[in-house]
């Protein structure tokens, strides 16, 4: 894929593109897809927000990548796999128009290295040379399939051990809105049993 990209017109345009999270029409390229997201209220969502806040604060990246105290390493891995997937997807989108099967006939890393594709399917049982856009499309599809595999990346709150975290978040919210009388008791009726168990038990 070397020597097949035209320079980005300006860093400003790249930054604008990156921050907007632009998603291109999939009919034009199979590598540009909607961003993968974490379900709000889960531990991984909170870790994701923690990581984003750290990145935006200008902290040394060598420090930012360290596991936050008390957090699970597996969840920290998962958060970064998804974040890197989204970022790489966006970055590739900025150059995908310049990298076609004609301009990038092989997926390479310079003149000395070529990447071959093999995934065990009937079509690609053996390592196969491919144009760069096709290779990247297959790679992004494969990564997305791994992310969507709940055996590898479980999404249920209890399954990833985040039930206690979610309960704490709810109690924090409940105490806050009650302290400042922001939400009426009527609005909590659907959650009455949960509120009784989580919040009123604290008073006992």
XYZ file of C-alpha atoms in Angstrom:
204
model
C 0.000 0.000 0.000
C 3.105 2.195 -0.078
C 3.385 5.147 -2.462
C -0.312 5.194 -3.304
C -1.630 8.015 -1.098
C -1.865 11.663 -2.074
C -0.999 14.110 0.733
C -3.857 15.368 2.861
C -4.512 18.966 1.771
C -4.119 20.368 5.269
C -3.887 19.205 8.849
C -6.934 21.327 9.653
C -9.095 19.379 7.218
C -7.880 16.119 8.687
C -8.599 17.212 12.254
C -12.063 18.430 11.266
C -12.772 15.124 9.531
C -11.466 13.091 12.444
C -13.436 14.895 15.143
C -16.708 14.832 13.224
C -16.476 11.062 12.857
C -17.585 11.297 9.235
C -18.925 8.060 7.737
C -18.773 7.608 4.018
C -21.308 5.794 1.852
C -20.532 2.083 2.084
C -21.352 1.677 -1.605
C -18.088 3.506 -2.311
C -15.885 1.520 0.006
C -16.337 -1.439 2.312
C -13.812 -0.128 4.793
C -15.739 2.903 6.002
C -18.451 2.008 8.487
C -20.284 3.461 11.490
C -18.245 3.827 14.651
C -18.432 1.019 17.168
C -19.778 2.281 20.474
C -19.990 1.111 24.057
C -23.374 0.859 25.719
C -23.837 3.804 28.121
C -23.972 2.645 31.726
C -21.467 -0.165 31.286
C -18.033 -0.293 32.824
C -16.382 -0.210 29.413
C -18.283 2.931 28.482
C -16.938 4.612 31.614
C -13.419 3.410 30.841
C -13.803 4.712 27.300
C -14.801 8.145 28.600
C -11.907 8.051 31.046
C -9.483 7.271 28.223
C -10.919 10.015 26.004
C -10.738 12.592 28.785
C -7.124 11.655 29.430
C -6.224 11.937 25.755
C -7.906 15.321 25.450
C -6.167 16.678 28.526
C -2.726 16.618 26.935
C -1.328 14.063 29.370
C 1.764 12.133 28.288
C 0.548 9.179 26.204
C 2.978 6.896 27.985
C 1.002 7.584 31.167
C -2.449 7.619 29.564
C -2.242 4.004 28.411
C -1.608 2.669 31.918
C -4.422 0.708 33.561
C -6.441 2.949 35.917
C -6.257 1.796 39.551
C -8.829 -0.834 40.420
C -9.967 -1.486 36.845
C -10.023 -4.806 35.009
C -7.254 -5.317 32.451
C -9.522 -7.232 30.054
C -12.001 -4.347 29.925
C -9.141 -1.888 29.398
C -7.959 -3.991 26.444
C -11.475 -4.085 24.981
C -11.915 -0.323 25.250
C -8.713 0.325 23.338
C -9.351 -2.298 20.667
C -12.631 -0.570 19.813
C -11.130 2.923 20.020
C -8.216 1.985 17.777
C -10.617 0.321 15.325
C -12.685 3.506 15.097
C -9.665 5.765 14.743
C -7.958 3.646 12.084
C -11.238 3.416 10.189
C -11.528 7.206 10.155
C -7.902 7.785 9.245
C -8.065 5.338 6.343
C -11.177 7.128 5.122
C -9.138 10.273 4.526
C -6.972 8.494 1.953
C -9.278 5.764 0.636
C -10.180 7.719 -2.510
C -6.499 7.854 -3.456
C -5.895 4.170 -2.783
C -7.654 2.168 -5.489
C -6.982 -1.256 -6.934
C -5.188 0.496 -9.780
C -2.974 2.758 -7.674
C -2.447 0.221 -4.871
C -2.419 -3.190 -6.579
C -0.706 -4.862 -3.610
C -0.958 -4.474 0.162
C 2.651 -3.675 0.979
C 4.781 -2.043 3.627
C 7.377 -0.555 1.341
C 9.288 -2.331 -1.419
C 10.555 -5.112 0.869
C 7.319 -6.232 2.528
C 4.023 -7.490 1.144
C 1.033 -8.543 3.264
C -0.891 -11.627 2.148
C -4.439 -12.406 3.235
C -5.599 -15.746 4.665
C -8.636 -16.267 6.897
C -9.391 -19.973 6.624
C -12.396 -19.451 4.348
C -12.818 -21.434 1.155
C -11.703 -18.425 -0.868
C -8.638 -17.519 1.196
C -7.352 -20.735 2.721
C -3.797 -19.941 1.651
C -1.979 -16.588 1.912
C -3.153 -14.571 -1.091
C -1.838 -11.290 -2.547
C -4.589 -8.676 -2.797
C -5.000 -5.034 -3.790
C -4.671 -2.800 -0.745
C -8.350 -1.686 -0.644
C -9.557 -5.289 -0.738
C -7.077 -6.376 1.923
C -8.111 -3.536 4.222
C -11.816 -4.230 3.656
C -11.346 -7.876 4.633
C -9.237 -6.905 7.629
C -11.778 -4.378 8.916
C -14.592 -6.901 8.433
C -12.615 -9.488 10.389
C -11.884 -7.070 13.257
C -15.520 -5.985 13.393
C -16.599 -9.624 13.578
C -14.273 -10.158 16.540
C -15.646 -7.071 18.296
C -19.217 -8.275 17.724
C -18.396 -11.753 19.065
C -19.715 -11.807 22.635
C -17.448 -14.733 23.483
C -14.533 -12.354 22.962
C -16.140 -9.008 23.823
C -19.129 -9.689 26.111
C -21.568 -6.789 26.146
C -24.026 -7.764 28.862
C -23.448 -5.666 31.928
C -23.367 -8.541 34.409
C -21.247 -10.671 32.072
C -18.361 -8.211 32.233
C -18.628 -7.807 35.975
C -19.991 -4.270 35.846
C -23.222 -4.737 37.798
C -21.799 -3.132 40.933
C -20.462 -0.227 38.877
C -23.846 0.394 37.251
C -25.556 0.229 40.642
C -23.155 2.831 41.973
C -23.812 5.072 38.974
C -27.551 4.819 39.582
C -27.208 5.655 43.260
C -25.005 8.622 42.401
C -27.639 9.875 39.967
C -30.507 9.268 42.398
C -28.859 11.061 45.301
C -27.872 13.980 43.068
C -31.324 14.618 41.602
C -32.965 14.179 45.006
C -30.516 16.562 46.652
C -31.464 19.319 44.221
C -35.083 18.189 43.634
C -34.523 17.846 39.889
C -36.765 14.806 39.344
C -40.152 14.149 40.920
C -40.933 10.953 42.818
C -43.448 10.044 40.121
C -40.657 9.715 37.575
C -38.985 7.103 39.757
C -42.055 4.860 40.028
C -40.897 2.429 37.289
C -37.636 2.040 39.231
C -39.204 1.961 42.686
C -38.046 -1.556 43.553
C -34.509 -0.935 42.322
C -34.362 2.372 44.180
C -35.561 0.763 47.394
C -32.910 -1.955 47.199
C -30.018 0.261 46.203
C -30.682 3.574 47.891
C -32.933 3.133 50.883
C -30.905 0.191 52.167
C -27.980 2.608 52.621
C -29.950 4.345 55.365
C -30.346 1.175 57.384
